[in-house]
């Protein structure tokens, strides 16, 4: 019995629409050659997308944050050695090297089996699906979520909290979670939150609002704070960047009062003193200086 032509057309349209909702088939990742991947959401599911080009930043490129580098690097080395290690929260001022530190660790330790999976904050709800694909792999994976901030009750907030706590769902031993945030507790804090605080036998006990907000950050074994530079720290980092960039060009760029004053003015215009601002100024200053020297040489 032949189907009605109109019905056949309708069935074809339904199948075409359904096909759009289904995830496309993607080849499995060869982790022996792939060092990093992004989790990409697609309709009701998602997939790991290989990252072919990774920024070649090194630990030596990150200036002015030696203590922070030491803490995170030691924890990562423990992880790579199969020893107990902690999930980590890197929090603080923008541009101070939080996410760059994770990328620099990958640059150094990828040959030792370190791999990074970058997951957007809203996609942390898919953590169980992501780590299921990593179980049994002979590599060590850092689930990395950058610039995270939540509102209480979000699905991703609940999933991350559960993963860190390990009460219902816990990642396998070859997976750690590193998160960066501008907020220490990853959640906005308000003055009204403190109204529920009370004194009990001379000790301050936070109200429910504060307790809920610190309950997530408290599940990270390691907190590493990144603070704005003082002017002296900022200028020292600028000086190191100027020298490094000049050396890369096989040139000499003087570190003098004009450079110092320009660096201070640059930070004032940007409204910030950080490693990112120092690096940006140094690139601008060294580039302009060397270009002017070439122009003079041609004249």
PDB file of C-alpha atoms in Angstrom:
ATOM      1  CA  UNK A   1       0.000   0.000   0.000  1.00  0.00           C
ATOM      2  CA  UNK A   2       1.447   3.289  -1.095  1.00  0.00           C
ATOM      3  CA  UNK A   3       1.528   6.207   1.325  1.00  0.00           C
ATOM      4  CA  UNK A   4      -0.186   9.424   0.419  1.00  0.00           C
ATOM      5  CA  UNK A   5       2.277  11.857  -1.182  1.00  0.00           C
ATOM      6  CA  UNK A   6       1.295  14.637   1.241  1.00  0.00           C
ATOM      7  CA  UNK A   7       1.881  12.314   4.221  1.00  0.00           C
ATOM      8  CA  UNK A   8       5.290  11.351   2.866  1.00  0.00           C
ATOM      9  CA  UNK A   9       6.187  15.016   2.594  1.00  0.00           C
ATOM     10  CA  UNK A  10       5.103  15.641   6.174  1.00  0.00           C
ATOM     11  CA  UNK A  11       7.167  12.691   7.417  1.00  0.00           C
ATOM     12  CA  UNK A  12      10.245  13.973   5.601  1.00  0.00           C
ATOM     13  CA  UNK A  13       9.844  17.409   7.214  1.00  0.00           C
ATOM     14  CA  UNK A  14       9.450  15.870  10.686  1.00  0.00           C
ATOM     15  CA  UNK A  15      12.555  13.722  10.209  1.00  0.00           C
ATOM     16  CA  UNK A  16      14.552  16.713   8.951  1.00  0.00           C
ATOM     17  CA  UNK A  17      13.514  18.766  11.998  1.00  0.00           C
ATOM     18  CA  UNK A  18      14.379  15.898  14.366  1.00  0.00           C
ATOM     19  CA  UNK A  19      17.764  15.467  12.714  1.00  0.00           C
ATOM     20  CA  UNK A  20      18.603  19.098  13.505  1.00  0.00           C
ATOM     21  CA  UNK A  21      18.074  18.398  17.206  1.00  0.00           C
ATOM     22  CA  UNK A  22      20.313  15.355  17.310  1.00  0.00           C
ATOM     23  CA  UNK A  23      24.044  15.830  17.983  1.00  0.00           C
ATOM     24  CA  UNK A  24      26.255  15.415  14.962  1.00  0.00           C
ATOM     25  CA  UNK A  25      28.642  12.470  15.008  1.00  0.00           C
ATOM     26  CA  UNK A  26      32.103  13.652  16.020  1.00  0.00           C
ATOM     27  CA  UNK A  27      35.239  11.521  15.978  1.00  0.00           C
ATOM     28  CA  UNK A  28      36.684  10.535  19.332  1.00  0.00           C
ATOM     29  CA  UNK A  29      39.660  12.605  20.459  1.00  0.00           C
ATOM     30  CA  UNK A  30      43.140  11.138  20.319  1.00  0.00           C
ATOM     31  CA  UNK A  31      44.526  12.464  23.598  1.00  0.00           C
ATOM     32  CA  UNK A  32      48.038  11.343  22.687  1.00  0.00           C
ATOM     33  CA  UNK A  33      48.222  14.281  20.276  1.00  0.00           C
ATOM     34  CA  UNK A  34      45.424  16.533  21.569  1.00  0.00           C
ATOM     35  CA  UNK A  35      46.245  18.501  24.720  1.00  0.00           C
ATOM     36  CA  UNK A  36      43.054  20.522  25.169  1.00  0.00           C
ATOM     37  CA  UNK A  37      39.394  20.520  24.214  1.00  0.00           C
ATOM     38  CA  UNK A  38      36.243  22.589  24.602  1.00  0.00           C
ATOM     39  CA  UNK A  39      32.911  21.193  25.693  1.00  0.00           C
ATOM     40  CA  UNK A  40      30.375  22.301  23.093  1.00  0.00           C
ATOM     41  CA  UNK A  41      26.694  22.156  23.872  1.00  0.00           C
ATOM     42  CA  UNK A  42      24.374  20.870  21.134  1.00  0.00           C
ATOM     43  CA  UNK A  43      20.616  20.686  21.724  1.00  0.00           C
ATOM     44  CA  UNK A  44      20.090  18.237  24.579  1.00  0.00           C
ATOM     45  CA  UNK A  45      23.655  16.940  24.729  1.00  0.00           C
ATOM     46  CA  UNK A  46      27.160  18.035  23.850  1.00  0.00           C
ATOM     47  CA  UNK A  47      30.555  16.914  22.610  1.00  0.00           C
ATOM     48  CA  UNK A  48      34.259  17.501  23.153  1.00  0.00           C
ATOM     49  CA  UNK A  49      35.812  19.624  20.425  1.00  0.00           C
ATOM     50  CA  UNK A  50      39.553  19.397  19.964  1.00  0.00           C
ATOM     51  CA  UNK A  51      41.503  22.654  20.289  1.00  0.00           C
ATOM     52  CA  UNK A  52      44.155  22.652  17.582  1.00  0.00           C
ATOM     53  CA  UNK A  53      45.974  25.858  18.508  1.00  0.00           C
ATOM     54  CA  UNK A  54      46.910  26.697  22.098  1.00  0.00           C
ATOM     55  CA  UNK A  55      48.406  29.982  23.255  1.00  0.00           C
ATOM     56  CA  UNK A  56      52.066  29.306  23.957  1.00  0.00           C
ATOM     57  CA  UNK A  57      52.228  31.175  27.248  1.00  0.00           C
ATOM     58  CA  UNK A  58      54.757  29.867  29.765  1.00  0.00           C
ATOM     59  CA  UNK A  59      55.051  30.055  33.537  1.00  0.00           C
ATOM     60  CA  UNK A  60      58.042  32.346  33.055  1.00  0.00           C
ATOM     61  CA  UNK A  61      55.796  34.808  31.199  1.00  0.00           C
ATOM     62  CA  UNK A  62      53.659  35.315  34.308  1.00  0.00           C
ATOM     63  CA  UNK A  63      55.404  37.944  36.364  1.00  0.00           C
ATOM     64  CA  UNK A  64      54.589  39.247  39.819  1.00  0.00           C
ATOM     65  CA  UNK A  65      52.566  36.201  40.952  1.00  0.00           C
ATOM     66  CA  UNK A  66      55.305  33.833  42.105  1.00  0.00           C
ATOM     67  CA  UNK A  67      53.480  32.654  45.257  1.00  0.00           C
ATOM     68  CA  UNK A  68      50.287  31.906  43.336  1.00  0.00           C
ATOM     69  CA  UNK A  69      52.237  29.992  40.684  1.00  0.00           C
ATOM     70  CA  UNK A  70      53.996  27.913  43.326  1.00  0.00           C
ATOM     71  CA  UNK A  71      50.777  26.826  45.051  1.00  0.00           C
ATOM     72  CA  UNK A  72      48.956  25.823  41.860  1.00  0.00           C
ATOM     73  CA  UNK A  73      51.993  24.224  40.247  1.00  0.00           C
ATOM     74  CA  UNK A  74      52.712  22.072  43.327  1.00  0.00           C
ATOM     75  CA  UNK A  75      49.087  20.922  43.476  1.00  0.00           C
ATOM     76  CA  UNK A  76      49.183  20.072  39.765  1.00  0.00           C
ATOM     77  CA  UNK A  77      52.418  18.117  40.160  1.00  0.00           C
ATOM     78  CA  UNK A  78      50.824  16.072  42.959  1.00  0.00           C
ATOM     79  CA  UNK A  79      47.912  15.354  40.631  1.00  0.00           C
ATOM     80  CA  UNK A  80      50.201  14.287  37.775  1.00  0.00           C
ATOM     81  CA  UNK A  81      52.097  11.977  40.136  1.00  0.00           C
ATOM     82  CA  UNK A  82      48.889  10.187  41.096  1.00  0.00           C
ATOM     83  CA  UNK A  83      49.056  11.640  44.618  1.00  0.00           C
ATOM     84  CA  UNK A  84      46.237  13.329  46.559  1.00  0.00           C
ATOM     85  CA  UNK A  85      45.506  16.793  45.165  1.00  0.00           C
ATOM     86  CA  UNK A  86      42.794  19.426  45.520  1.00  0.00           C
ATOM     87  CA  UNK A  87      40.302  21.185  43.309  1.00  0.00           C
ATOM     88  CA  UNK A  88      41.306  24.843  43.122  1.00  0.00           C
ATOM     89  CA  UNK A  89      39.602  28.233  43.056  1.00  0.00           C
ATOM     90  CA  UNK A  90      41.677  31.065  41.597  1.00  0.00           C
ATOM     91  CA  UNK A  91      39.945  34.315  42.474  1.00  0.00           C
ATOM     92  CA  UNK A  92      40.700  38.016  42.382  1.00  0.00           C
ATOM     93  CA  UNK A  93      41.180  41.057  40.213  1.00  0.00           C
ATOM     94  CA  UNK A  94      40.813  40.812  36.452  1.00  0.00           C
ATOM     95  CA  UNK A  95      43.972  40.660  34.377  1.00  0.00           C
ATOM     96  CA  UNK A  96      46.177  39.277  37.146  1.00  0.00           C
ATOM     97  CA  UNK A  97      46.965  35.967  35.434  1.00  0.00           C
ATOM     98  CA  UNK A  98      44.393  33.507  36.769  1.00  0.00           C
ATOM     99  CA  UNK A  99      43.404  31.841  33.492  1.00  0.00           C
ATOM    100  CA  UNK A 100      46.860  32.377  31.991  1.00  0.00           C
ATOM    101  CA  UNK A 101      48.329  30.321  34.829  1.00  0.00           C
ATOM    102  CA  UNK A 102      46.207  27.305  33.885  1.00  0.00           C
ATOM    103  CA  UNK A 103      47.207  27.612  30.222  1.00  0.00           C
ATOM    104  CA  UNK A 104      50.874  27.949  31.207  1.00  0.00           C
ATOM    105  CA  UNK A 105      50.644  24.753  33.273  1.00  0.00           C
ATOM    106  CA  UNK A 106      49.339  22.956  30.191  1.00  0.00           C
ATOM    107  CA  UNK A 107      52.236  24.290  28.125  1.00  0.00           C
ATOM    108  CA  UNK A 108      54.768  22.933  30.605  1.00  0.00           C
ATOM    109  CA  UNK A 109      53.169  19.665  31.671  1.00  0.00           C
ATOM    110  CA  UNK A 110      51.336  18.389  28.587  1.00  0.00           C
ATOM    111  CA  UNK A 111      54.333  16.109  27.832  1.00  0.00           C
ATOM    112  CA  UNK A 112      53.780  14.558  31.284  1.00  0.00           C
ATOM    113  CA  UNK A 113      50.150  13.728  30.532  1.00  0.00           C
ATOM    114  CA  UNK A 114      48.299  16.882  31.600  1.00  0.00           C
ATOM    115  CA  UNK A 115      45.195  17.709  29.555  1.00  0.00           C
ATOM    116  CA  UNK A 116      42.680  20.559  29.921  1.00  0.00           C
ATOM    117  CA  UNK A 117      38.952  20.544  29.163  1.00  0.00           C
ATOM    118  CA  UNK A 118      37.498  24.063  29.039  1.00  0.00           C
ATOM    119  CA  UNK A 119      33.861  24.224  30.086  1.00  0.00           C
ATOM    120  CA  UNK A 120      31.662  27.311  30.037  1.00  0.00           C
ATOM    121  CA  UNK A 121      29.988  28.142  33.329  1.00  0.00           C
ATOM    122  CA  UNK A 122      26.519  27.410  31.972  1.00  0.00           C
ATOM    123  CA  UNK A 123      27.675  23.997  30.737  1.00  0.00           C
ATOM    124  CA  UNK A 124      28.903  22.771  34.119  1.00  0.00           C
ATOM    125  CA  UNK A 125      25.535  21.079  34.408  1.00  0.00           C
ATOM    126  CA  UNK A 126      26.979  18.547  31.931  1.00  0.00           C
ATOM    127  CA  UNK A 127      29.873  17.578  34.219  1.00  0.00           C
ATOM    128  CA  UNK A 128      28.718  13.943  34.572  1.00  0.00           C
ATOM    129  CA  UNK A 129      28.619  13.530  30.770  1.00  0.00           C
ATOM    130  CA  UNK A 130      32.019  15.171  30.391  1.00  0.00           C
ATOM    131  CA  UNK A 131      33.879  13.080  32.943  1.00  0.00           C
ATOM    132  CA  UNK A 132      32.227   9.876  31.730  1.00  0.00           C
ATOM    133  CA  UNK A 133      34.210  10.367  28.528  1.00  0.00           C
ATOM    134  CA  UNK A 134      37.461  10.741  30.489  1.00  0.00           C
ATOM    135  CA  UNK A 135      37.208   7.705  32.743  1.00  0.00           C
ATOM    136  CA  UNK A 136      39.878   5.133  32.106  1.00  0.00           C
ATOM    137  CA  UNK A 137      42.019   7.462  29.993  1.00  0.00           C
ATOM    138  CA  UNK A 138      45.737   7.271  30.903  1.00  0.00           C
ATOM    139  CA  UNK A 139      45.934  11.068  31.183  1.00  0.00           C
ATOM    140  CA  UNK A 140      45.254  13.623  33.916  1.00  0.00           C
ATOM    141  CA  UNK A 141      42.484  16.077  33.087  1.00  0.00           C
ATOM    142  CA  UNK A 142      41.777  19.504  34.521  1.00  0.00           C
ATOM    143  CA  UNK A 143      38.184  20.620  34.011  1.00  0.00           C
ATOM    144  CA  UNK A 144      38.708  24.359  33.649  1.00  0.00           C
ATOM    145  CA  UNK A 145      35.923  26.928  33.902  1.00  0.00           C
ATOM    146  CA  UNK A 146      36.944  30.559  33.496  1.00  0.00           C
ATOM    147  CA  UNK A 147      35.370  33.727  34.904  1.00  0.00           C
ATOM    148  CA  UNK A 148      32.654  31.947  36.881  1.00  0.00           C
ATOM    149  CA  UNK A 149      29.881  33.679  38.799  1.00  0.00           C
ATOM    150  CA  UNK A 150      26.558  32.201  39.888  1.00  0.00           C
ATOM    151  CA  UNK A 151      23.208  33.062  41.295  1.00  0.00           C
ATOM    152  CA  UNK A 152      22.056  30.639  43.980  1.00  0.00           C
ATOM    153  CA  UNK A 153      19.797  27.982  42.539  1.00  0.00           C
ATOM    154  CA  UNK A 154      21.320  27.793  39.065  1.00  0.00           C
ATOM    155  CA  UNK A 155      21.579  24.242  37.741  1.00  0.00           C
ATOM    156  CA  UNK A 156      25.312  24.610  37.082  1.00  0.00           C
ATOM    157  CA  UNK A 157      25.809  25.897  40.638  1.00  0.00           C
ATOM    158  CA  UNK A 158      24.145  22.800  42.068  1.00  0.00           C
ATOM    159  CA  UNK A 159      26.072  20.425  39.823  1.00  0.00           C
ATOM    160  CA  UNK A 160      29.453  22.006  40.613  1.00  0.00           C
ATOM    161  CA  UNK A 161      28.656  21.938  44.312  1.00  0.00           C
ATOM    162  CA  UNK A 162      27.756  18.253  44.093  1.00  0.00           C
ATOM    163  CA  UNK A 163      30.901  17.425  42.114  1.00  0.00           C
ATOM    164  CA  UNK A 164      33.173  19.210  44.583  1.00  0.00           C
ATOM    165  CA  UNK A 165      31.456  17.644  47.562  1.00  0.00           C
ATOM    166  CA  UNK A 166      31.428  14.165  46.059  1.00  0.00           C
ATOM    167  CA  UNK A 167      28.267  13.292  47.970  1.00  0.00           C
ATOM    168  CA  UNK A 168      26.142  12.222  44.991  1.00  0.00           C
ATOM    169  CA  UNK A 169      28.411  12.563  41.990  1.00  0.00           C
ATOM    170  CA  UNK A 170      32.197  12.674  42.150  1.00  0.00           C
ATOM    171  CA  UNK A 171      34.670  12.942  39.256  1.00  0.00           C
ATOM    172  CA  UNK A 172      37.140  10.043  38.791  1.00  0.00           C
ATOM    173  CA  UNK A 173      40.670  10.206  40.178  1.00  0.00           C
ATOM    174  CA  UNK A 174      42.107  11.394  36.856  1.00  0.00           C
ATOM    175  CA  UNK A 175      40.028  14.599  36.932  1.00  0.00           C
ATOM    176  CA  UNK A 176      40.449  17.839  38.914  1.00  0.00           C
ATOM    177  CA  UNK A 177      38.404  21.027  38.710  1.00  0.00           C
ATOM    178  CA  UNK A 178      40.068  24.444  38.446  1.00  0.00           C
ATOM    179  CA  UNK A 179      37.807  27.514  38.430  1.00  0.00           C
ATOM    180  CA  UNK A 180      38.620  31.214  38.107  1.00  0.00           C
ATOM    181  CA  UNK A 181      36.390  34.003  39.350  1.00  0.00           C
ATOM    182  CA  UNK A 182      36.484  37.673  40.223  1.00  0.00           C
ATOM    183  CA  UNK A 183      34.503  36.769  43.360  1.00  0.00           C
ATOM    184  CA  UNK A 184      35.909  34.880  46.325  1.00  0.00           C
ATOM    185  CA  UNK A 185      32.665  32.995  46.876  1.00  0.00           C
ATOM    186  CA  UNK A 186      31.597  32.921  43.168  1.00  0.00           C
ATOM    187  CA  UNK A 187      28.271  34.521  44.135  1.00  0.00           C
ATOM    188  CA  UNK A 188      27.293  38.203  44.562  1.00  0.00           C
ATOM    189  CA  UNK A 189      27.410  39.344  48.182  1.00  0.00           C
ATOM    190  CA  UNK A 190      25.083  41.989  49.589  1.00  0.00           C
ATOM    191  CA  UNK A 191      25.028  44.018  52.777  1.00  0.00           C
ATOM    192  CA  UNK A 192      21.663  42.506  53.677  1.00  0.00           C
ATOM    193  CA  UNK A 193      23.295  39.036  53.812  1.00  0.00           C
ATOM    194  CA  UNK A 194      24.858  39.931  57.162  1.00  0.00           C
ATOM    195  CA  UNK A 195      21.550  40.676  58.883  1.00  0.00           C
ATOM    196  CA  UNK A 196      21.139  37.065  59.895  1.00  0.00           C
ATOM    197  CA  UNK A 197      24.491  36.915  61.708  1.00  0.00           C
ATOM    198  CA  UNK A 198      24.428  36.355  65.480  1.00  0.00           C
ATOM    199  CA  UNK A 199      26.785  35.999  68.425  1.00  0.00           C
ATOM    200  CA  UNK A 200      26.830  32.608  70.129  1.00  0.00           C
ATOM    201  CA  UNK A 201      29.173  32.306  73.120  1.00  0.00           C
ATOM    202  CA  UNK A 202      31.340  35.092  71.760  1.00  0.00           C
ATOM    203  CA  UNK A 203      31.612  33.613  68.248  1.00  0.00           C
ATOM    204  CA  UNK A 204      30.038  35.038  65.102  1.00  0.00           C
ATOM    205  CA  UNK A 205      27.655  32.648  63.373  1.00  0.00           C
ATOM    206  CA  UNK A 206      26.658  33.644  59.857  1.00  0.00           C
ATOM    207  CA  UNK A 207      23.066  33.724  58.735  1.00  0.00           C
ATOM    208  CA  UNK A 208      21.660  31.249  56.229  1.00  0.00           C
ATOM    209  CA  UNK A 209      22.266  33.573  53.256  1.00  0.00           C
ATOM    210  CA  UNK A 210      25.993  33.867  53.969  1.00  0.00           C
ATOM    211  CA  UNK A 211      26.357  30.180  54.856  1.00  0.00           C
ATOM    212  CA  UNK A 212      24.832  29.187  51.527  1.00  0.00           C
ATOM    213  CA  UNK A 213      27.116  31.540  49.614  1.00  0.00           C
ATOM    214  CA  UNK A 214      30.325  30.317  51.212  1.00  0.00           C
ATOM    215  CA  UNK A 215      29.262  26.669  50.990  1.00  0.00           C
ATOM    216  CA  UNK A 216      30.364  26.417  47.348  1.00  0.00           C
ATOM    217  CA  UNK A 217      33.767  28.100  47.607  1.00  0.00           C
ATOM    218  CA  UNK A 218      34.435  26.178  50.809  1.00  0.00           C
ATOM    219  CA  UNK A 219      34.343  22.935  48.841  1.00  0.00           C
ATOM    220  CA  UNK A 220      37.489  23.893  46.925  1.00  0.00           C
ATOM    221  CA  UNK A 221      40.523  22.479  48.695  1.00  0.00           C
ATOM    222  CA  UNK A 222      42.728  25.346  47.524  1.00  0.00           C
ATOM    223  CA  UNK A 223      41.973  29.049  47.323  1.00  0.00           C
ATOM    224  CA  UNK A 224      44.520  31.268  45.580  1.00  0.00           C
ATOM    225  CA  UNK A 225      43.996  35.025  45.685  1.00  0.00           C
ATOM    226  CA  UNK A 226      45.181  37.399  42.948  1.00  0.00           C
ATOM    227  CA  UNK A 227      45.306  41.034  44.085  1.00  0.00           C
ATOM    228  CA  UNK A 228      46.032  44.289  42.238  1.00  0.00           C
ATOM    229  CA  UNK A 229      49.688  45.284  42.109  1.00  0.00           C
ATOM    230  CA  UNK A 230      51.063  48.182  44.088  1.00  0.00           C
ATOM    231  CA  UNK A 231      52.645  50.842  41.887  1.00  0.00           C
ATOM    232  CA  UNK A 232      56.133  49.550  42.689  1.00  0.00           C
ATOM    233  CA  UNK A 233      55.121  45.963  41.817  1.00  0.00           C
ATOM    234  CA  UNK A 234      53.458  47.142  38.620  1.00  0.00           C
ATOM    235  CA  UNK A 235      56.553  49.091  37.525  1.00  0.00           C
ATOM    236  CA  UNK A 236      58.803  46.126  38.279  1.00  0.00           C
ATOM    237  CA  UNK A 237      56.652  43.877  36.088  1.00  0.00           C
ATOM    238  CA  UNK A 238      56.650  46.530  33.342  1.00  0.00           C
ATOM    239  CA  UNK A 239      60.453  46.700  33.520  1.00  0.00           C
ATOM    240  CA  UNK A 240      60.738  42.910  33.193  1.00  0.00           C
ATOM    241  CA  UNK A 241      58.356  42.866  30.225  1.00  0.00           C
ATOM    242  CA  UNK A 242      60.214  45.705  28.484  1.00  0.00           C
ATOM    243  CA  UNK A 243      63.507  43.858  28.909  1.00  0.00           C
ATOM    244  CA  UNK A 244      62.035  40.543  27.749  1.00  0.00           C
ATOM    245  CA  UNK A 245      60.362  41.970  24.645  1.00  0.00           C
ATOM    246  CA  UNK A 246      63.493  43.923  23.733  1.00  0.00           C
ATOM    247  CA  UNK A 247      65.595  40.772  24.130  1.00  0.00           C
ATOM    248  CA  UNK A 248      63.242  38.881  21.813  1.00  0.00           C
ATOM    249  CA  UNK A 249      63.928  41.552  19.186  1.00  0.00           C
ATOM    250  CA  UNK A 250      67.674  41.398  19.839  1.00  0.00           C
ATOM    251  CA  UNK A 251      67.543  45.048  20.830  1.00  0.00           C
ATOM    252  CA  UNK A 252      68.031  47.288  23.846  1.00  0.00           C
ATOM    253  CA  UNK A 253      65.194  49.493  25.095  1.00  0.00           C
ATOM    254  CA  UNK A 254      66.218  51.827  27.927  1.00  0.00           C
ATOM    255  CA  UNK A 255      64.344  51.631  31.204  1.00  0.00           C
ATOM    256  CA  UNK A 256      64.363  55.306  32.122  1.00  0.00           C
ATOM    257  CA  UNK A 257      62.184  57.962  33.720  1.00  0.00           C
ATOM    258  CA  UNK A 258      60.269  58.579  30.494  1.00  0.00           C
ATOM    259  CA  UNK A 259      59.321  54.897  30.341  1.00  0.00           C
ATOM    260  CA  UNK A 260      58.337  54.851  34.022  1.00  0.00           C
ATOM    261  CA  UNK A 261      56.121  57.910  33.685  1.00  0.00           C
ATOM    262  CA  UNK A 262      54.490  56.549  30.524  1.00  0.00           C
ATOM    263  CA  UNK A 263      53.798  53.242  32.287  1.00  0.00           C
ATOM    264  CA  UNK A 264      52.149  55.001  35.228  1.00  0.00           C
ATOM    265  CA  UNK A 265      50.028  57.131  32.895  1.00  0.00           C
ATOM    266  CA  UNK A 266      49.015  54.018  30.943  1.00  0.00           C
ATOM    267  CA  UNK A 267      47.782  52.299  34.118  1.00  0.00           C
ATOM    268  CA  UNK A 268      45.901  55.420  35.194  1.00  0.00           C
ATOM    269  CA  UNK A 269      44.095  55.619  31.871  1.00  0.00           C
ATOM    270  CA  UNK A 270      43.225  51.936  32.121  1.00  0.00           C
ATOM    271  CA  UNK A 271      42.129  52.325  35.727  1.00  0.00           C
ATOM    272  CA  UNK A 272      44.065  49.209  36.721  1.00  0.00           C
ATOM    273  CA  UNK A 273      47.499  47.897  37.668  1.00  0.00           C
ATOM    274  CA  UNK A 274      47.916  44.247  36.731  1.00  0.00           C
ATOM    275  CA  UNK A 275      50.137  41.892  34.795  1.00  0.00           C
ATOM    276  CA  UNK A 276      47.891  42.240  31.749  1.00  0.00           C
ATOM    277  CA  UNK A 277      48.138  46.044  31.812  1.00  0.00           C
ATOM    278  CA  UNK A 278      51.919  45.858  32.290  1.00  0.00           C
ATOM    279  CA  UNK A 279      52.278  43.484  29.333  1.00  0.00           C
ATOM    280  CA  UNK A 280      50.081  45.660  27.117  1.00  0.00           C
ATOM    281  CA  UNK A 281      52.059  48.787  27.954  1.00  0.00           C
ATOM    282  CA  UNK A 282      55.390  47.049  27.349  1.00  0.00           C
ATOM    283  CA  UNK A 283      54.250  45.793  23.933  1.00  0.00           C
ATOM    284  CA  UNK A 284      53.156  49.303  22.964  1.00  0.00           C
ATOM    285  CA  UNK A 285      56.279  51.023  24.329  1.00  0.00           C
ATOM    286  CA  UNK A 286      58.833  48.568  22.919  1.00  0.00           C
ATOM    287  CA  UNK A 287      57.077  48.473  19.545  1.00  0.00           C
ATOM    288  CA  UNK A 288      56.954  52.250  19.229  1.00  0.00           C
ATOM    289  CA  UNK A 289      60.543  52.683  20.416  1.00  0.00           C
ATOM    290  CA  UNK A 290      62.004  50.149  17.985  1.00  0.00           C
ATOM    291  CA  UNK A 291      59.911  51.467  15.114  1.00  0.00           C
ATOM    292  CA  UNK A 292      61.193  54.992  15.756  1.00  0.00           C
ATOM    293  CA  UNK A 293      64.769  53.659  15.807  1.00  0.00           C
ATOM    294  CA  UNK A 294      64.259  51.979  12.413  1.00  0.00           C
ATOM    295  CA  UNK A 295      62.731  55.161  11.006  1.00  0.00           C
ATOM    296  CA  UNK A 296      65.736  57.226  12.200  1.00  0.00           C
ATOM    297  CA  UNK A 297      68.146  54.678  10.713  1.00  0.00           C
ATOM    298  CA  UNK A 298      66.493  55.008   7.297  1.00  0.00           C
ATOM    299  CA  UNK A 299      66.485  58.810   7.358  1.00  0.00           C
TER     300      UNK A 299
END
